[in-house]
Amino acid sequence: GATIVEPNCVGPASGKEYLAQLLAGGRYDESQRPACGNATVQGPTVVEVQLYLTQVNEVNQKLGQVTVNGYFRSWWKDPRLAFGAEDGCLEEVVLEGANAKKVWQPDLYVDNLVAAEWGGGALVEISPDGSVWKSEQITLRVKTPINLGKLPYDRQTCKITLASYSQNIKRMRVLPRGGSIGQGRSGIGIVAPAMTSAVWEFQQGLGLDAGDDGFETPGRVETKSSWDYVTLEFQYSRQPKYFQDQVIIPSVLFLLVSYIQFFVDPVAAPARAALAVIPVLIMRTMSNFVYRSLPEGSQRMWLSDFVSATMFLSVFAACQ
């Protein structure tokens, strides 16, 4: 694909002609990274990355995994691809499918990846000065920390960490879109439209306000053993109503029921025993319910502690 500037012009008039001229005589080697700013390969190639997040498909709290949909975008400059001229035919060249693979691309990977599914939609757009923009549709499932200590009033951060597979900082620098080279938080790592969920709220992303039109969050670069790792992250908080209605309120009500036994005539021992034991059994069932979709580890959780406390008070009442 291409955008024609003038009908009477010189140079390639289509993406097909552009590639034919680029690859003629073996002048272009897609396995060789582009020159850096000084027009040599002595310095690193700068690659900017960004995720356009369209949907959060699933948060698996038991496994600590998050599945998201979106478009992975990257930018770099390859002077060998430049075709700019005032009287040139093309305003930009768009390559898709197999043609897109005929130009050099950074070998980026997701460091905390569990599984990935490429949607098949991908394109490479080349500007006259050799600037390149790549976008591809992707579904990612990543391993990310989930802290349930304040459940059901918790806020989580999903982290997606990118790096180059074969190029260290001497040959490639990776950074968020519009960010700064080197360690620190900068640029725009994630862009997202307004998203809705029955379980989660997507409000504020790491210091940047999220409104009706979505949110943007910066990226964070860490350099480890001469390799750049770019972390793209966003925050999401739980809507607590489900656990309030299904666990917290019933626990309080059954705790009150367990204390009704003190208003029953001691002569009616079976009735008092039922009022003492049944709430304990129900609270034990609710404790199992809490862990049904949560990790069965040693992590302290406010909700689990709350149910345990109400069950202890019910047992204490039964012992009276």
PDB file of C-alpha atoms in Angstrom:
ATOM      1  CA  GLY A   1       0.000   0.000   0.000  1.00  0.00           C
ATOM      2  CA  ALA A   2       1.063   3.602  -0.517  1.00  0.00           C
ATOM      3  CA  THR A   3      -0.236   7.142  -0.607  1.00  0.00           C
ATOM      4  CA  ILE A   4       0.323   8.966  -3.922  1.00  0.00           C
ATOM      5  CA  VAL A   5       1.420  12.583  -3.593  1.00  0.00           C
ATOM      6  CA  GLU A   6       1.362  13.722  -7.222  1.00  0.00           C
ATOM      7  CA  PRO A   7       0.182  11.986 -10.400  1.00  0.00           C
ATOM      8  CA  ASN A   8       3.187  13.337 -12.340  1.00  0.00           C
ATOM      9  CA  CYS A   9       6.130  12.358 -10.188  1.00  0.00           C
ATOM     10  CA  VAL A  10       9.333  10.357 -10.142  1.00  0.00           C
ATOM     11  CA  GLY A  11      10.302   7.253  -8.215  1.00  0.00           C
ATOM     12  CA  PRO A  12       8.225   4.252  -7.114  1.00  0.00           C
ATOM     13  CA  ALA A  13       4.477   4.749  -7.283  1.00  0.00           C
ATOM     14  CA  SER A  14       3.426   1.766  -5.136  1.00  0.00           C
ATOM     15  CA  GLY A  15       4.613  -0.327  -2.255  1.00  0.00           C
ATOM     16  CA  LYS A  16       5.427  -3.148  -4.640  1.00  0.00           C
ATOM     17  CA  GLU A  17       7.659  -0.899  -6.750  1.00  0.00           C
ATOM     18  CA  TYR A  18       9.252   0.507  -3.599  1.00  0.00           C
ATOM     19  CA  LEU A  19      10.222  -2.958  -2.352  1.00  0.00           C
ATOM     20  CA  ALA A  20      11.491  -4.001  -5.784  1.00  0.00           C
ATOM     21  CA  GLN A  21      13.854  -1.010  -5.888  1.00  0.00           C
ATOM     22  CA  LEU A  22      14.860  -1.433  -2.243  1.00  0.00           C
ATOM     23  CA  LEU A  23      15.785  -5.080  -2.609  1.00  0.00           C
ATOM     24  CA  ALA A  24      17.318  -4.850  -6.105  1.00  0.00           C
ATOM     25  CA  GLY A  25      20.875  -6.116  -6.238  1.00  0.00           C
ATOM     26  CA  GLY A  26      20.855  -7.183  -2.608  1.00  0.00           C
ATOM     27  CA  ARG A  27      21.572  -3.651  -1.390  1.00  0.00           C
ATOM     28  CA  TYR A  28      19.267  -3.963   1.610  1.00  0.00           C
ATOM     29  CA  ASP A  29      19.955  -6.560   4.289  1.00  0.00           C
ATOM     30  CA  GLU A  30      17.001  -7.005   6.631  1.00  0.00           C
ATOM     31  CA  SER A  31      19.185  -8.938   9.099  1.00  0.00           C
ATOM     32  CA  GLN A  32      21.381  -5.863   9.683  1.00  0.00           C
ATOM     33  CA  ARG A  33      20.079  -3.352  12.208  1.00  0.00           C
ATOM     34  CA  PRO A  34      19.730   0.288  11.085  1.00  0.00           C
ATOM     35  CA  ALA A  35      22.396   2.891  11.618  1.00  0.00           C
ATOM     36  CA  CYS A  36      22.110   5.090  14.655  1.00  0.00           C
ATOM     37  CA  GLY A  37      22.026   8.875  14.699  1.00  0.00           C
ATOM     38  CA  ASN A  38      25.564   9.288  13.384  1.00  0.00           C
ATOM     39  CA  ALA A  39      24.717   7.239  10.257  1.00  0.00           C
ATOM     40  CA  THR A  40      26.888   4.307  11.383  1.00  0.00           C
ATOM     41  CA  VAL A  41      26.188   1.154  13.355  1.00  0.00           C
ATOM     42  CA  GLN A  42      28.723   2.139  16.017  1.00  0.00           C
ATOM     43  CA  GLY A  43      25.946   3.384  18.314  1.00  0.00           C
ATOM     44  CA  PRO A  44      22.660   1.763  19.373  1.00  0.00           C
ATOM     45  CA  THR A  45      19.434   1.796  17.342  1.00  0.00           C
ATOM     46  CA  VAL A  46      16.650   3.480  19.330  1.00  0.00           C
ATOM     47  CA  VAL A  47      13.316   1.632  19.441  1.00  0.00           C
ATOM     48  CA  GLU A  48      10.211   3.073  21.086  1.00  0.00           C
ATOM     49  CA  VAL A  49       7.370   0.813  22.229  1.00  0.00           C
ATOM     50  CA  GLN A  50       3.764   1.240  23.301  1.00  0.00           C
ATOM     51  CA  LEU A  51       0.676  -0.903  23.909  1.00  0.00           C
ATOM     52  CA  TYR A  52      -2.740   0.314  22.794  1.00  0.00           C
ATOM     53  CA  LEU A  53      -4.874  -1.593  25.281  1.00  0.00           C
ATOM     54  CA  THR A  54      -8.401  -2.382  24.079  1.00  0.00           C
ATOM     55  CA  GLN A  55      -9.661  -4.914  26.606  1.00  0.00           C
ATOM     56  CA  VAL A  56      -8.788  -6.778  29.794  1.00  0.00           C
ATOM     57  CA  ASN A  57     -10.136 -10.268  29.105  1.00  0.00           C
ATOM     58  CA  GLU A  58      -9.408 -12.055  32.362  1.00  0.00           C
ATOM     59  CA  VAL A  59      -7.722 -11.646  35.730  1.00  0.00           C
ATOM     60  CA  ASN A  60      -6.820 -15.091  37.066  1.00  0.00           C
ATOM     61  CA  GLN A  61      -6.183 -14.373  40.725  1.00  0.00           C
ATOM     62  CA  LYS A  62      -5.412 -17.999  41.564  1.00  0.00           C
ATOM     63  CA  LEU A  63      -2.528 -18.186  39.079  1.00  0.00           C
ATOM     64  CA  GLY A  64      -1.533 -14.505  39.174  1.00  0.00           C
ATOM     65  CA  GLN A  65      -2.122 -14.018  35.440  1.00  0.00           C
ATOM     66  CA  VAL A  66      -3.801 -11.277  33.402  1.00  0.00           C
ATOM     67  CA  THR A  67      -4.998 -11.617  29.794  1.00  0.00           C
ATOM     68  CA  VAL A  68      -5.300  -8.468  27.662  1.00  0.00           C
ATOM     69  CA  ASN A  69      -6.123  -7.556  24.068  1.00  0.00           C
ATOM     70  CA  GLY A  70      -4.561  -4.706  22.168  1.00  0.00           C
ATOM     71  CA  TYR A  71      -2.172  -3.467  19.540  1.00  0.00           C
ATOM     72  CA  PHE A  72       1.543  -3.609  20.139  1.00  0.00           C
ATOM     73  CA  ARG A  73       3.244  -0.614  18.509  1.00  0.00           C
ATOM     74  CA  SER A  74       6.907   0.144  17.902  1.00  0.00           C
ATOM     75  CA  TRP A  75       8.824   2.974  16.263  1.00  0.00           C
ATOM     76  CA  TRP A  76      12.374   3.241  14.938  1.00  0.00           C
ATOM     77  CA  LYS A  77      14.307   4.888  12.122  1.00  0.00           C
ATOM     78  CA  ASP A  78      16.047   3.067   9.291  1.00  0.00           C
ATOM     79  CA  PRO A  79      17.838   5.559   6.986  1.00  0.00           C
ATOM     80  CA  ARG A  80      18.217   2.850   4.361  1.00  0.00           C
ATOM     81  CA  LEU A  81      14.433   2.954   3.819  1.00  0.00           C
ATOM     82  CA  ALA A  82      14.313   6.720   3.140  1.00  0.00           C
ATOM     83  CA  PHE A  83      12.732   7.716  -0.144  1.00  0.00           C
ATOM     84  CA  GLY A  84      11.928  11.356   0.511  1.00  0.00           C
ATOM     85  CA  ALA A  85      12.033  13.831  -2.373  1.00  0.00           C
ATOM     86  CA  GLU A  86       9.994  16.888  -3.157  1.00  0.00           C
ATOM     87  CA  ASP A  87       8.944  15.429  -6.466  1.00  0.00           C
ATOM     88  CA  GLY A  88       8.590  11.843  -5.202  1.00  0.00           C
ATOM     89  CA  CYS A  89       5.419   9.835  -5.797  1.00  0.00           C
ATOM     90  CA  LEU A  90       4.886   8.459  -2.335  1.00  0.00           C
ATOM     91  CA  GLU A  91       3.841  10.158   0.868  1.00  0.00           C
ATOM     92  CA  GLU A  92       4.203   6.931   2.838  1.00  0.00           C
ATOM     93  CA  VAL A  93       4.540   3.215   2.211  1.00  0.00           C
ATOM     94  CA  VAL A  94       2.425   0.644   4.041  1.00  0.00           C
ATOM     95  CA  LEU A  95       3.601  -2.975   4.063  1.00  0.00           C
ATOM     96  CA  GLU A  96       1.471  -5.870   5.240  1.00  0.00           C
ATOM     97  CA  GLY A  97       1.862  -9.606   5.688  1.00  0.00           C
ATOM     98  CA  ALA A  98       4.961 -11.179   4.135  1.00  0.00           C
ATOM     99  CA  ASN A  99       6.093  -7.863   2.648  1.00  0.00           C
ATOM    100  CA  ALA A 100       6.418  -6.338   6.107  1.00  0.00           C
ATOM    101  CA  LYS A 101       8.992  -8.991   7.018  1.00  0.00           C
ATOM    102  CA  LYS A 102      11.308  -7.859   4.224  1.00  0.00           C
ATOM    103  CA  VAL A 103      12.530  -4.897   6.269  1.00  0.00           C
ATOM    104  CA  TRP A 104      14.486  -4.984   9.520  1.00  0.00           C
ATOM    105  CA  GLN A 105      12.392  -5.194  12.695  1.00  0.00           C
ATOM    106  CA  PRO A 106      13.457  -5.253  16.356  1.00  0.00           C
ATOM    107  CA  ASP A 107      13.388  -8.699  17.981  1.00  0.00           C
ATOM    108  CA  LEU A 108      11.292  -7.744  20.987  1.00  0.00           C
ATOM    109  CA  TYR A 109       9.803 -10.254  23.396  1.00  0.00           C
ATOM    110  CA  VAL A 110       7.645 -10.176  26.556  1.00  0.00           C
ATOM    111  CA  ASP A 111       9.756 -11.192  29.545  1.00  0.00           C
ATOM    112  CA  ASN A 112       6.827 -12.231  31.787  1.00  0.00           C
ATOM    113  CA  LEU A 113       4.834 -13.881  28.995  1.00  0.00           C
ATOM    114  CA  VAL A 114       2.693 -16.947  29.686  1.00  0.00           C
ATOM    115  CA  ALA A 115       1.034 -17.184  26.257  1.00  0.00           C
ATOM    116  CA  ALA A 116       0.512 -14.964  23.229  1.00  0.00           C
ATOM    117  CA  GLU A 117      -1.833 -15.090  20.265  1.00  0.00           C
ATOM    118  CA  TRP A 118      -1.230 -12.869  17.264  1.00  0.00           C
ATOM    119  CA  GLY A 119      -4.459 -11.674  15.677  1.00  0.00           C
ATOM    120  CA  GLY A 120      -3.124 -11.676  12.137  1.00  0.00           C
ATOM    121  CA  GLY A 121      -3.523  -7.928  11.716  1.00  0.00           C
ATOM    122  CA  ALA A 122      -0.107  -6.303  11.350  1.00  0.00           C
ATOM    123  CA  LEU A 123       1.339  -3.496   9.275  1.00  0.00           C
ATOM    124  CA  VAL A 124       4.537  -1.516   8.798  1.00  0.00           C
ATOM    125  CA  GLU A 125       4.326   2.132   7.750  1.00  0.00           C
ATOM    126  CA  ILE A 126       7.437   3.822   6.328  1.00  0.00           C
ATOM    127  CA  SER A 127       7.803   7.603   6.102  1.00  0.00           C
ATOM    128  CA  PRO A 128       9.985   9.401   3.500  1.00  0.00           C
ATOM    129  CA  ASP A 129      12.779  10.038   6.022  1.00  0.00           C
ATOM    130  CA  GLY A 130      13.016   6.337   6.915  1.00  0.00           C
ATOM    131  CA  SER A 131      10.969   6.515  10.102  1.00  0.00           C
ATOM    132  CA  VAL A 132       9.119   3.242  10.650  1.00  0.00           C
ATOM    133  CA  TRP A 133       5.946   2.510  12.605  1.00  0.00           C
ATOM    134  CA  LYS A 134       4.805  -1.047  13.221  1.00  0.00           C
ATOM    135  CA  SER A 135       1.467  -2.122  14.681  1.00  0.00           C
ATOM    136  CA  GLU A 136       0.198  -5.640  15.276  1.00  0.00           C
ATOM    137  CA  GLN A 137      -2.846  -7.034  17.018  1.00  0.00           C
ATOM    138  CA  ILE A 138      -2.101  -9.326  19.939  1.00  0.00           C
ATOM    139  CA  THR A 139      -3.644 -11.151  22.883  1.00  0.00           C
ATOM    140  CA  LEU A 140      -1.224 -11.474  25.807  1.00  0.00           C
ATOM    141  CA  ARG A 141      -1.422 -13.547  28.973  1.00  0.00           C
ATOM    142  CA  VAL A 142       1.251 -12.413  31.401  1.00  0.00           C
ATOM    143  CA  LYS A 143       2.418 -13.380  34.865  1.00  0.00           C
ATOM    144  CA  THR A 144       2.038 -10.355  37.109  1.00  0.00           C
ATOM    145  CA  PRO A 145       2.023  -9.818  40.897  1.00  0.00           C
ATOM    146  CA  ILE A 146      -1.416  -9.785  42.525  1.00  0.00           C
ATOM    147  CA  ASN A 147      -1.579  -8.558  46.124  1.00  0.00           C
ATOM    148  CA  LEU A 148      -4.827  -9.630  47.807  1.00  0.00           C
ATOM    149  CA  GLY A 149      -4.009  -8.260  51.246  1.00  0.00           C
ATOM    150  CA  LYS A 150      -6.827  -5.674  51.126  1.00  0.00           C
ATOM    151  CA  LEU A 151      -9.399  -7.879  49.352  1.00  0.00           C
ATOM    152  CA  PRO A 152     -12.131  -6.865  48.479  1.00  0.00           C
ATOM    153  CA  TYR A 153     -10.896  -3.258  48.582  1.00  0.00           C
ATOM    154  CA  ASP A 154      -7.705  -3.980  46.670  1.00  0.00           C
ATOM    155  CA  ARG A 155      -6.004  -2.201  43.779  1.00  0.00           C
ATOM    156  CA  GLN A 156      -3.740  -4.130  41.434  1.00  0.00           C
ATOM    157  CA  THR A 157      -1.068  -3.237  38.886  1.00  0.00           C
ATOM    158  CA  CYS A 158      -0.688  -5.249  35.698  1.00  0.00           C
ATOM    159  CA  LYS A 159       2.880  -5.243  34.385  1.00  0.00           C
ATOM    160  CA  ILE A 160       4.029  -6.176  30.876  1.00  0.00           C
ATOM    161  CA  THR A 161       7.818  -6.215  30.509  1.00  0.00           C
ATOM    162  CA  LEU A 162       9.458  -5.951  27.071  1.00  0.00           C
ATOM    163  CA  ALA A 163      13.065  -6.365  26.016  1.00  0.00           C
ATOM    164  CA  SER A 164      15.205  -7.140  22.984  1.00  0.00           C
ATOM    165  CA  TYR A 165      16.047 -10.814  22.642  1.00  0.00           C
ATOM    166  CA  SER A 166      19.483 -10.443  21.052  1.00  0.00           C
ATOM    167  CA  GLN A 167      20.530  -6.762  21.176  1.00  0.00           C
ATOM    168  CA  ASN A 168      22.029  -5.294  24.353  1.00  0.00           C
ATOM    169  CA  ILE A 169      22.303  -1.574  25.066  1.00  0.00           C
ATOM    170  CA  LYS A 170      25.431  -1.271  22.916  1.00  0.00           C
ATOM    171  CA  ARG A 171      23.334  -2.128  19.857  1.00  0.00           C
ATOM    172  CA  MET A 172      19.772  -1.185  20.810  1.00  0.00           C
ATOM    173  CA  ARG A 173      18.046   1.055  23.332  1.00  0.00           C
ATOM    174  CA  VAL A 174      14.413   0.285  24.097  1.00  0.00           C
ATOM    175  CA  LEU A 175      12.179   2.936  25.668  1.00  0.00           C
ATOM    176  CA  PRO A 176       8.493   3.920  25.963  1.00  0.00           C
ATOM    177  CA  ARG A 177       7.003   6.076  23.215  1.00  0.00           C
ATOM    178  CA  GLY A 178       8.303   9.623  23.605  1.00  0.00           C
ATOM    179  CA  GLY A 179      10.421   8.616  26.591  1.00  0.00           C
ATOM    180  CA  SER A 180      14.037   9.125  27.549  1.00  0.00           C
ATOM    181  CA  ILE A 181      16.920   6.747  26.982  1.00  0.00           C
ATOM    182  CA  GLY A 182      18.090   5.084  30.170  1.00  0.00           C
ATOM    183  CA  GLN A 183      16.549   4.068  33.454  1.00  0.00           C
ATOM    184  CA  GLY A 184      13.484   5.749  34.883  1.00  0.00           C
ATOM    185  CA  ARG A 185       9.825   6.434  34.206  1.00  0.00           C
ATOM    186  CA  SER A 186       9.014   8.460  31.093  1.00  0.00           C
ATOM    187  CA  GLY A 187       7.005   8.652  27.885  1.00  0.00           C
ATOM    188  CA  ILE A 188       3.677   6.914  27.276  1.00  0.00           C
ATOM    189  CA  GLY A 189       3.769   3.139  27.678  1.00  0.00           C
ATOM    190  CA  ILE A 190       0.060   2.284  27.529  1.00  0.00           C
ATOM    191  CA  VAL A 191      -2.855   4.047  25.856  1.00  0.00           C
ATOM    192  CA  ALA A 192      -6.376   2.773  26.479  1.00  0.00           C
ATOM    193  CA  PRO A 193      -9.921   3.838  25.606  1.00  0.00           C
ATOM    194  CA  ALA A 194     -12.650   3.823  28.236  1.00  0.00           C
ATOM    195  CA  MET A 195     -13.110   0.222  29.416  1.00  0.00           C
ATOM    196  CA  THR A 196     -15.854  -1.345  31.528  1.00  0.00           C
ATOM    197  CA  SER A 197     -15.946  -4.519  33.600  1.00  0.00           C
ATOM    198  CA  ALA A 198     -18.394  -6.135  36.005  1.00  0.00           C
ATOM    199  CA  VAL A 199     -15.544  -6.878  38.414  1.00  0.00           C
ATOM    200  CA  TRP A 200     -12.866  -4.202  37.896  1.00  0.00           C
ATOM    201  CA  GLU A 201     -12.655  -0.442  37.597  1.00  0.00           C
ATOM    202  CA  PHE A 202     -10.030   1.214  35.411  1.00  0.00           C
ATOM    203  CA  GLN A 203      -9.646   4.698  36.816  1.00  0.00           C
ATOM    204  CA  GLN A 204      -6.229   6.159  37.280  1.00  0.00           C
ATOM    205  CA  GLY A 205      -2.947   5.048  35.794  1.00  0.00           C
ATOM    206  CA  LEU A 206       0.197   5.760  37.761  1.00  0.00           C
ATOM    207  CA  GLY A 207      -0.281   9.482  38.171  1.00  0.00           C
ATOM    208  CA  LEU A 208      -2.125  10.220  34.913  1.00  0.00           C
ATOM    209  CA  ASP A 209      -5.856  10.849  35.237  1.00  0.00           C
ATOM    210  CA  ALA A 210      -8.268   8.550  33.473  1.00  0.00           C
ATOM    211  CA  GLY A 211     -11.542  10.004  32.313  1.00  0.00           C
ATOM    212  CA  ASP A 212     -14.378   9.036  30.010  1.00  0.00           C
ATOM    213  CA  ASP A 213     -11.963   8.856  27.099  1.00  0.00           C
ATOM    214  CA  GLY A 214      -9.673   6.294  28.731  1.00  0.00           C
ATOM    215  CA  PHE A 215      -6.216   6.704  30.198  1.00  0.00           C
ATOM    216  CA  GLU A 216      -2.496   6.858  29.481  1.00  0.00           C
ATOM    217  CA  THR A 217       0.316   5.573  31.672  1.00  0.00           C
ATOM    218  CA  PRO A 218       4.076   6.123  31.430  1.00  0.00           C
ATOM    219  CA  GLY A 219       6.563   3.329  30.868  1.00  0.00           C
ATOM    220  CA  ARG A 220       9.456   2.409  33.130  1.00  0.00           C
ATOM    221  CA  VAL A 221      12.922   1.370  31.947  1.00  0.00           C
ATOM    222  CA  GLU A 222      15.337  -0.757  33.960  1.00  0.00           C
ATOM    223  CA  THR A 223      18.771  -1.699  32.661  1.00  0.00           C
ATOM    224  CA  LYS A 224      19.923  -5.096  33.882  1.00  0.00           C
ATOM    225  CA  SER A 225      23.234  -6.640  32.837  1.00  0.00           C
ATOM    226  CA  SER A 226      23.468  -4.320  29.799  1.00  0.00           C
ATOM    227  CA  TRP A 227      19.914  -5.024  28.604  1.00  0.00           C
ATOM    228  CA  ASP A 228      16.978  -2.599  28.574  1.00  0.00           C
ATOM    229  CA  TYR A 229      13.716  -3.876  30.113  1.00  0.00           C
ATOM    230  CA  VAL A 230      10.677  -1.669  29.505  1.00  0.00           C
ATOM    231  CA  THR A 231       7.725  -2.228  31.826  1.00  0.00           C
ATOM    232  CA  LEU A 232       4.303  -1.094  30.622  1.00  0.00           C
ATOM    233  CA  GLU A 233       1.816  -1.012  33.483  1.00  0.00           C
ATOM    234  CA  PHE A 234      -1.696   0.058  34.401  1.00  0.00           C
ATOM    235  CA  GLN A 235      -3.758  -0.063  37.570  1.00  0.00           C
ATOM    236  CA  TYR A 236      -7.190  -1.519  38.184  1.00  0.00           C
ATOM    237  CA  SER A 237      -9.275  -1.749  41.351  1.00  0.00           C
ATOM    238  CA  ARG A 238     -11.938  -4.218  42.406  1.00  0.00           C
ATOM    239  CA  GLN A 239     -15.627  -3.416  42.676  1.00  0.00           C
ATOM    240  CA  PRO A 240     -16.297  -4.792  46.185  1.00  0.00           C
ATOM    241  CA  LYS A 241     -20.085  -5.201  46.039  1.00  0.00           C
ATOM    242  CA  TYR A 242     -19.975  -8.917  45.201  1.00  0.00           C
ATOM    243  CA  PHE A 243     -17.911  -9.863  48.258  1.00  0.00           C
ATOM    244  CA  GLN A 244     -19.832  -7.428  50.425  1.00  0.00           C
ATOM    245  CA  ASP A 245     -23.155  -9.037  49.503  1.00  0.00           C
ATOM    246  CA  GLN A 246     -21.969 -12.654  49.432  1.00  0.00           C
ATOM    247  CA  VAL A 247     -19.500 -12.774  52.325  1.00  0.00           C
ATOM    248  CA  ILE A 248     -19.260  -9.712  54.593  1.00  0.00           C
ATOM    249  CA  ILE A 249     -22.948  -9.010  55.239  1.00  0.00           C
ATOM    250  CA  PRO A 250     -23.916 -12.722  55.631  1.00  0.00           C
ATOM    251  CA  SER A 251     -21.017 -13.234  58.073  1.00  0.00           C
ATOM    252  CA  VAL A 252     -22.276 -10.403  60.266  1.00  0.00           C
ATOM    253  CA  LEU A 253     -25.875 -11.645  60.104  1.00  0.00           C
ATOM    254  CA  PHE A 254     -24.986 -15.248  61.006  1.00  0.00           C
ATOM    255  CA  LEU A 255     -22.786 -13.980  63.825  1.00  0.00           C
ATOM    256  CA  LEU A 256     -25.837 -12.187  65.215  1.00  0.00           C
ATOM    257  CA  VAL A 257     -27.869 -15.369  64.768  1.00  0.00           C
ATOM    258  CA  SER A 258     -25.337 -17.315  66.837  1.00  0.00           C
ATOM    259  CA  TYR A 259     -25.923 -14.908  69.735  1.00  0.00           C
ATOM    260  CA  ILE A 260     -29.698 -15.319  69.595  1.00  0.00           C
ATOM    261  CA  GLN A 261     -29.162 -18.554  71.539  1.00  0.00           C
ATOM    262  CA  PHE A 262     -28.702 -16.487  74.691  1.00  0.00           C
ATOM    263  CA  PHE A 263     -32.331 -15.397  74.422  1.00  0.00           C
ATOM    264  CA  VAL A 264     -33.584 -18.990  74.161  1.00  0.00           C
ATOM    265  CA  ASP A 265     -34.711 -20.836  77.281  1.00  0.00           C
ATOM    266  CA  PRO A 266     -31.812 -23.038  78.509  1.00  0.00           C
ATOM    267  CA  VAL A 267     -34.291 -25.877  78.804  1.00  0.00           C
ATOM    268  CA  ALA A 268     -34.575 -25.925  74.986  1.00  0.00           C
ATOM    269  CA  ALA A 269     -31.072 -27.374  74.567  1.00  0.00           C
ATOM    270  CA  PRO A 270     -31.557 -28.659  70.973  1.00  0.00           C
ATOM    271  CA  ALA A 271     -32.643 -25.215  69.773  1.00  0.00           C
ATOM    272  CA  ARG A 272     -29.721 -23.519  71.469  1.00  0.00           C
ATOM    273  CA  ALA A 273     -27.303 -26.080  70.043  1.00  0.00           C
ATOM    274  CA  ALA A 274     -28.633 -25.517  66.534  1.00  0.00           C
ATOM    275  CA  LEU A 275     -28.308 -21.734  66.857  1.00  0.00           C
ATOM    276  CA  ALA A 276     -24.736 -22.191  68.106  1.00  0.00           C
ATOM    277  CA  VAL A 277     -23.448 -24.730  65.603  1.00  0.00           C
ATOM    278  CA  ILE A 278     -25.175 -23.884  62.324  1.00  0.00           C
ATOM    279  CA  PRO A 279     -23.629 -20.362  61.983  1.00  0.00           C
ATOM    280  CA  VAL A 280     -20.157 -21.841  62.548  1.00  0.00           C
ATOM    281  CA  LEU A 281     -20.672 -24.388  59.777  1.00  0.00           C
ATOM    282  CA  ILE A 282     -22.015 -21.723  57.421  1.00  0.00           C
ATOM    283  CA  MET A 283     -19.038 -19.444  58.073  1.00  0.00           C
ATOM    284  CA  ARG A 284     -16.674 -22.338  57.426  1.00  0.00           C
ATOM    285  CA  THR A 285     -18.405 -22.844  54.079  1.00  0.00           C
ATOM    286  CA  MET A 286     -18.030 -19.141  53.282  1.00  0.00           C
ATOM    287  CA  SER A 287     -14.317 -19.346  54.084  1.00  0.00           C
ATOM    288  CA  ASN A 288     -13.977 -22.147  51.530  1.00  0.00           C
ATOM    289  CA  PHE A 289     -15.981 -20.038  49.072  1.00  0.00           C
ATOM    290  CA  VAL A 290     -13.516 -17.152  49.426  1.00  0.00           C
ATOM    291  CA  TYR A 291     -10.604 -19.399  48.440  1.00  0.00           C
ATOM    292  CA  ARG A 292     -12.427 -21.007  45.525  1.00  0.00           C
ATOM    293  CA  SER A 293     -10.957 -18.511  43.026  1.00  0.00           C
ATOM    294  CA  LEU A 294      -8.036 -17.228  45.122  1.00  0.00           C
ATOM    295  CA  PRO A 295      -4.547 -18.667  45.715  1.00  0.00           C
ATOM    296  CA  GLU A 296      -4.405 -21.112  48.625  1.00  0.00           C
ATOM    297  CA  GLY A 297      -1.170 -19.724  49.996  1.00  0.00           C
ATOM    298  CA  SER A 298      -0.020 -18.036  53.173  1.00  0.00           C
ATOM    299  CA  GLN A 299      -0.833 -14.524  51.956  1.00  0.00           C
ATOM    300  CA  ARG A 300      -2.831 -12.550  54.521  1.00  0.00           C
ATOM    301  CA  MET A 301      -6.156 -11.262  53.226  1.00  0.00           C
ATOM    302  CA  TRP A 302      -8.477  -8.837  54.969  1.00  0.00           C
ATOM    303  CA  LEU A 303     -11.577 -10.726  53.840  1.00  0.00           C
ATOM    304  CA  SER A 304     -10.255 -14.084  55.041  1.00  0.00           C
ATOM    305  CA  ASP A 305      -9.287 -12.572  58.391  1.00  0.00           C
ATOM    306  CA  PHE A 306     -12.762 -11.019  58.696  1.00  0.00           C
ATOM    307  CA  VAL A 307     -14.527 -14.360  58.109  1.00  0.00           C
ATOM    308  CA  SER A 308     -12.135 -16.102  60.519  1.00  0.00           C
ATOM    309  CA  ALA A 309     -12.824 -13.478  63.199  1.00  0.00           C
ATOM    310  CA  THR A 310     -16.607 -13.811  62.875  1.00  0.00           C
ATOM    311  CA  MET A 311     -16.301 -17.617  62.968  1.00  0.00           C
ATOM    312  CA  PHE A 312     -14.150 -17.388  66.111  1.00  0.00           C
ATOM    313  CA  LEU A 313     -16.778 -15.206  67.805  1.00  0.00           C
ATOM    314  CA  SER A 314     -19.462 -17.706  66.813  1.00  0.00           C
ATOM    315  CA  VAL A 315     -17.434 -20.581  68.285  1.00  0.00           C
ATOM    316  CA  PHE A 316     -16.844 -18.518  71.420  1.00  0.00           C
ATOM    317  CA  ALA A 317     -20.613 -17.996  71.718  1.00  0.00           C
ATOM    318  CA  ALA A 318     -21.214 -21.724  71.254  1.00  0.00           C
ATOM    319  CA  CYS A 319     -18.860 -22.481  74.155  1.00  0.00           C
ATOM    320  CA  GLN A 320     -20.828 -20.368  76.596  1.00  0.00           C
TER     321      GLN A 320
END
